Coordinates of C-alpha atoms in Angstrom, one line a residue:
X1 CA 68.5 117.1 107.9
X2 CA 69.5 119.7 110.0
X3 CA 73.0 121.6 109.2
X4 CA 75.3 119.7 111.4
X5 CA 73.7 116.1 110.0
X6 CA 74.0 117.3 106.4
X7 CA 77.7 118.3 106.6
X8 CA 78.7 114.5 108.4
X9 CA 76.9 113.2 105.4
X10 CA 78.8 115.2 102.7
X11 CA 81.7 114.0 104.3
X12 CA 81.4 110.4 103.0
X13 CA 80.0 111.2 100.0
X14 CA 81.4 108.9 97.5
X15 CA 80.7 111.4 94.7
X16 CA 81.5 114.7 96.0
X17 CA 84.5 116.9 94.5
X18 CA 85.0 118.5 97.4
X19 CA 88.2 118.1 99.1
X20 CA 88.4 116.5 101.9
X21 CA 86.7 118.0 105.1
X22 CA 88.9 116.4 107.3
X23 CA 92.1 117.6 105.9
X24 CA 93.9 114.8 105.6
X25 CA 96.3 113.8 102.7
X26 CA 94.7 112.7 99.6
X27 CA 94.7 108.7 99.3
X28 CA 94.2 108.4 103.6
X29 CA 90.5 109.0 103.3
X30 CA 90.3 105.1 102.7
X31 CA 92.6 103.1 103.0
X32 CA 92.1 99.2 101.5
X33 CA 95.3 96.9 102.9
X34 CA 95.6 95.3 99.5
X35 CA 96.4 98.3 97.7
X36 CA 99.1 100.6 98.5
X37 CA 97.2 104.1 98.6
X38 CA 98.3 106.7 96.0
X39 CA 99.1 109.8 98.3
X40 CA 99.2 111.9 95.3
X41 CA 103.5 112.0 94.7
X42 CA 105.8 109.1 93.9
X43 CA 107.6 107.1 96.6
X44 CA 110.4 109.5 95.5
X45 CA 108.4 112.8 96.6
X46 CA 107.4 110.8 99.5
X47 CA 110.0 111.7 102.0
X48 CA 111.5 114.3 104.1
X49 CA 108.9 117.0 105.2
X50 CA 105.9 115.6 103.2
X51 CA 106.4 112.5 105.5
X52 CA 106.7 114.2 108.5
X53 CA 103.2 115.9 107.9
X54 CA 101.8 112.9 107.0
X55 CA 102.7 111.3 109.8
X56 CA 101.9 114.1 112.4
X57 CA 98.3 113.9 110.8
X58 CA 98.0 111.1 112.6
X59 CA 98.3 111.8 116.8
X60 CA 99.6 109.2 119.2
X61 CA 97.2 106.6 120.5
X62 CA 96.1 107.8 124.7
X63 CA 96.1 103.5 125.4
X64 CA 98.8 103.1 128.3
X65 CA 102.1 101.3 127.3
X66 CA 102.5 98.4 128.7
X67 CA 106.2 96.8 129.5
X68 CA 106.8 93.1 128.1
X69 CA 108.5 90.3 130.4
X70 CA 112.0 90.5 130.2
X71 CA 113.5 88.0 127.6
X72 CA 116.3 85.4 128.4
X73 CA 117.7 83.7 125.9
X74 CA 118.6 79.7 126.7
X75 CA 120.6 78.8 124.4
X76 CA 124.4 78.2 124.1
X77 CA 126.9 77.3 121.4
X78 CA 126.4 78.3 118.0
X79 CA 122.3 79.1 118.0
X80 CA 123.9 81.9 120.7
X81 CA 126.1 83.1 118.9
X82 CA 124.2 83.3 115.6
X83 CA 121.2 85.1 117.8
X84 CA 124.0 87.4 118.8
X85 CA 125.0 88.3 115.5
X86 CA 121.8 89.0 113.7
X87 CA 120.1 90.9 116.7
X88 CA 123.7 93.1 116.7
X89 CA 123.1 93.2 113.1
X90 CA 119.6 94.6 113.0
X91 CA 120.2 97.3 115.9
X92 CA 123.4 98.7 113.8
X93 CA 121.9 98.5 110.6
X94 CA 118.6 100.0 111.7
X95 CA 120.0 102.7 114.6
X96 CA 123.8 102.5 114.6
X97 CA 123.5 106.2 115.3
X98 CA 120.5 106.6 117.8
X99 CA 121.4 107.2 121.4
X100 CA 121.6 103.9 122.5
X101 CA 117.5 104.2 123.8
X102 CA 116.9 104.1 120.3
X103 CA 118.9 101.0 120.1
X104 CA 117.6 98.9 122.6
X105 CA 114.0 99.9 121.5
X106 CA 114.7 98.1 117.8
X107 CA 115.9 95.3 120.0
X108 CA 112.9 95.2 121.8
X109 CA 111.2 95.1 118.5
X110 CA 113.0 92.5 117.8
X111 CA 112.3 90.2 120.8
X112 CA 108.5 90.8 120.7
X113 CA 108.2 89.4 117.4
X114 CA 110.0 86.2 118.2
X115 CA 107.2 85.8 121.3
X116 CA 104.4 87.0 119.1
X117 CA 102.4 84.3 117.3
X118 CA 102.8 85.8 114.0
X119 CA 105.9 85.6 113.7
X120 CA 109.3 83.1 112.9
X121 CA 110.6 82.1 116.7
X122 CA 114.3 82.4 116.0
X123 CA 116.5 85.6 116.5
X124 CA 117.5 85.3 113.1
X125 CA 114.2 84.3 111.5
X126 CA 112.6 87.2 112.7
X127 CA 115.3 89.6 111.7
X128 CA 115.8 88.1 108.2
X129 CA 112.0 87.2 107.2
X130 CA 111.0 88.1 104.0
X131 CA 114.9 88.9 102.9
X132 CA 114.4 86.5 99.9
X133 CA 111.8 88.8 98.9
X134 CA 112.3 92.1 96.4
X135 CA 109.9 93.8 98.1
X136 CA 108.1 93.0 101.6
X137 CA 111.6 92.4 103.7
X138 CA 110.7 93.3 107.2
X139 CA 114.4 94.8 107.9
X140 CA 115.2 96.9 105.3
X141 CA 119.3 96.4 105.4
X142 CA 118.7 92.7 104.8
X143 CA 117.3 93.4 100.8
X144 CA 118.8 96.6 100.0
X145 CA 122.3 96.1 99.9
X146 CA 123.4 97.5 103.1
X147 CA 124.9 94.1 104.1
X148 CA 128.2 94.7 101.6
X149 CA 129.7 97.4 103.8
X150 CA 131.4 96.5 106.6
X151 CA 130.5 98.1 110.2
X152 CA 132.5 101.0 111.9
X153 CA 134.0 99.2 114.8
X154 CA 133.1 101.1 117.4
X155 CA 129.2 101.5 116.6
X156 CA 129.2 97.6 116.3
X157 CA 130.6 97.1 119.6
X158 CA 127.9 99.5 121.0
X159 CA 125.6 97.9 118.9
X160 CA 126.8 94.3 120.0
X161 CA 126.4 95.1 123.8
X162 CA 123.1 96.4 123.8
X163 CA 122.0 93.0 121.6
X164 CA 123.8 91.1 124.3
X165 CA 121.6 92.7 127.3
X166 CA 118.2 92.4 125.3
X167 CA 119.0 88.6 125.4
X168 CA 120.0 88.7 129.0
X169 CA 116.6 90.3 130.1
X170 CA 116.8 94.0 129.7
X171 CA 113.3 95.5 128.6
X172 CA 113.0 98.6 127.1
X173 CA 109.5 99.7 128.8
X174 CA 109.2 102.9 126.6
X175 CA 107.6 100.9 123.8
X176 CA 106.1 98.6 125.5
X177 CA 104.7 95.5 123.0
X178 CA 105.7 97.3 119.9
X179 CA 106.0 95.1 116.4
X180 CA 106.5 97.9 114.1
X181 CA 108.6 101.0 113.7
X182 CA 109.9 103.2 110.9
X183 CA 111.8 106.6 110.2
X184 CA 109.8 109.8 110.8
X185 CA 111.0 110.6 107.6
X186 CA 108.9 108.1 105.6
X187 CA 105.3 107.5 105.6
X188 CA 104.9 103.6 105.0
X189 CA 100.9 103.1 104.4
X190 CA 100.5 100.8 106.8
X191 CA 101.0 102.8 109.7
X192 CA 97.4 104.2 110.1
X193 CA 96.3 100.3 110.2
X194 CA 98.3 99.9 113.7
X195 CA 98.2 101.7 117.3
X196 CA 100.9 104.6 117.1
X197 CA 102.5 104.4 120.4
X198 CA 105.6 106.5 120.6
X199 CA 108.8 107.6 119.3
X200 CA 112.2 107.4 120.5
X201 CA 114.8 109.2 118.4
X202 CA 114.4 109.1 114.5
X203 CA 112.2 106.0 114.8
X204 CA 108.2 106.0 115.6
X205 CA 106.6 102.9 117.0
X206 CA 103.3 100.7 116.7
X207 CA 101.9 97.6 118.2
X208 CA 99.1 95.5 116.6
X209 CA 95.7 96.8 117.5
X210 CA 93.4 95.1 119.5
X211 CA 94.1 92.1 122.3
X212 CA 96.9 90.5 120.1
X213 CA 98.7 93.7 120.2
X214 CA 98.9 93.8 124.4
X215 CA 101.6 91.5 126.2
X216 CA 99.8 88.9 127.0
X217 CA 99.3 87.5 123.8
X218 CA 102.9 87.1 122.7
X219 CA 102.7 83.6 123.8
X220 CA 105.3 82.0 121.3
X221 CA 108.4 79.9 122.6
X222 CA 111.8 80.5 121.7
X223 CA 112.6 77.4 118.9
X224 CA 116.5 77.9 118.4
X225 CA 117.9 76.8 115.1
X226 CA 119.0 79.8 114.6
X227 CA 121.3 78.4 111.6
X228 CA 118.2 77.0 109.6
X229 CA 116.3 79.7 108.1
X230 CA 113.4 77.8 106.2
X231 CA 112.8 79.4 102.1
X232 CA 109.2 80.2 103.9
X233 CA 110.7 82.7 106.1
X234 CA 113.1 84.1 103.6
X235 CA 110.3 84.3 101.5
X236 CA 107.7 85.4 104.3
X237 CA 105.9 88.6 104.6
X238 CA 104.2 90.4 107.7
X239 CA 100.3 89.0 106.8
X240 CA 99.6 92.1 109.5
X241 CA 100.7 94.8 107.0
X242 CA 100.4 92.8 103.4
X243 CA 96.3 92.7 103.7
X244 CA 96.4 89.1 104.0
X245 CA 94.6 87.4 106.7
X246 CA 96.8 85.7 109.7
X247 CA 95.5 82.8 109.3
X248 CA 94.3 80.3 106.6
X249 CA 90.3 79.8 106.2
X250 CA 89.0 76.9 108.7
X251 CA 88.4 73.9 108.1
X252 CA 85.0 71.4 108.1
X253 CA 86.4 70.0 111.5
X254 CA 87.7 73.1 112.9
X255 CA 83.7 75.1 112.0
X256 CA 82.3 73.3 115.3
X257 CA 85.1 74.7 117.4
X258 CA 86.7 77.8 117.0
X259 CA 88.6 80.4 119.7
X260 CA 88.8 84.0 120.4
X261 CA 90.9 86.3 122.3
X262 CA 89.0 88.8 124.6
X263 CA 90.2 91.6 127.1
X264 CA 88.5 92.4 129.8
X265 CA 89.3 95.2 132.4
X266 CA 93.4 95.0 131.2
X267 CA 93.2 90.9 131.7
X268 CA 93.5 88.8 128.1
X269 CA 91.8 85.7 127.7
X270 CA 91.6 83.1 125.2
X271 CA 88.1 80.9 124.5
X272 CA 87.1 78.2 123.0
X273 CA 83.4 79.0 121.0
X274 CA 81.3 76.3 120.5
X275 CA 78.4 75.9 118.1
X276 CA 75.7 73.7 119.4
X277 CA 73.7 73.5 116.0
X278 CA 77.2 72.1 114.4
X279 CA 77.8 68.1 114.7
X280 CA 79.7 67.6 118.0
X281 CA 78.5 70.9 119.2
X282 CA 76.3 70.2 122.0
X283 CA 75.7 72.4 125.0
X284 CA 77.8 72.1 128.0
X285 CA 79.1 74.4 130.7
X286 CA 83.0 73.9 130.8
X287 CA 85.4 76.6 132.3
X288 CA 87.0 78.7 129.6
X289 CA 83.6 77.8 126.7
X290 CA 81.9 80.3 125.4
X291 CA 78.2 78.6 123.3
X292 CA 77.8 80.4 120.5
X293 CA 73.6 81.4 120.3
X294 CA 74.3 83.2 116.7
X295 CA 73.8 81.5 113.7
X296 CA 72.8 82.3 109.8
X297 CA 69.9 83.2 108.8
X298 CA 67.3 81.5 106.4
X299 CA 66.6 83.3 103.1
X300 CA 62.7 83.7 104.3
X301 CA 64.0 85.4 107.5
X302 CA 66.4 87.9 105.6
X303 CA 63.4 88.6 103.6
X304 CA 61.4 89.1 106.5
X305 CA 63.4 91.5 108.3
X306 CA 64.2 93.8 105.0
X307 CA 60.4 94.2 104.8
X308 CA 59.9 94.9 108.6
X309 CA 62.8 97.6 108.1
X310 CA 60.9 98.8 105.2
X311 CA 58.2 99.6 107.2
X312 CA 60.3 101.4 110.0
X313 CA 61.2 103.9 107.1
X314 CA 57.5 104.2 105.7
X315 CA 56.5 104.9 109.4
X316 CA 59.5 107.8 110.0
X317 CA 58.8 109.5 106.5
X318 CA 54.9 109.4 107.3
X319 CA 55.4 111.0 110.1
X320 CA 58.3 113.7 109.2
X321 CA 55.5 114.5 106.7
X322 CA 52.6 115.0 108.9
X323 CA 51.1 111.4 107.3
X324 CA 49.6 108.7 109.3
X325 CA 51.5 105.9 110.2
X326 CA 51.4 102.2 108.1
X327 CA 49.6 99.6 109.5
X328 CA 52.9 97.2 109.5
X329 CA 55.0 99.3 111.9
X330 CA 54.9 96.8 115.1
X331 CA 56.6 94.3 112.5
X332 CA 59.5 95.7 113.9
X333 CA 60.1 93.8 116.3
X334 CA 60.6 90.6 114.3

């Protein structure tokens, strides 16, 4: 190898005892969502300047921040009162002493989640998701005891006004389609798995990666019934940041047809993908349907492919040492 290639290989050598040449914090060179990484210090130490330094290691994305469509709560009576109360609580307990723009950003995240397919379809459901868990509540104030303290009158009035404007269609364009945020003085392990968008006041905002983080993917509809928080909601988790699959494995009936979301030239569309080899998967040309041309190779095909790759490698080794290539070289076209 030339020196540059060797240096790059050494950076990815799992057996190397040298410090990370990328300059990343301990535990961030590899990230397994199934287990929170060990950042080299206890949770109590992961505060203040240390957490801010960790957050600074990852720059903000250069991707555009696209504004969401206005959300107008079409509910009245008890549902509207409860939705306003829950949203005002989120704004107050999460950002009571933030500038108004910071409070508007928190309200926008709640409404973004409501419209995202991955989250509950009521304002209170979004705010109190996971609150019955000892860890994993989506908004910390719902499970850390903050609700025991009575809000300060002046700050509560301001938070309630921000919530009411948000439910009447106000859009915070600064955070776009953000669905996650955290204070800059903490460093959650899930942060590197999302798109780091912007910072407003003391909070850093993130969105999902790929098309599901873009506004066209937010197709969820408000379902109301704010008074009912199902056990599944109270004990639920955000699968995007908990290392769990967003959807359960497909059933046999679903294997013949699945859907994918593609983003092309800024436009997001969902297509059905039909496997022509599956029962009922006959070839047909229908608008919005893609035909899958790929299938699982057989064991014999895998063995033949591997032999072809081995032949290619032998030829490369032979040329590098001045030898003659083998006769099996052309088999690489398999």
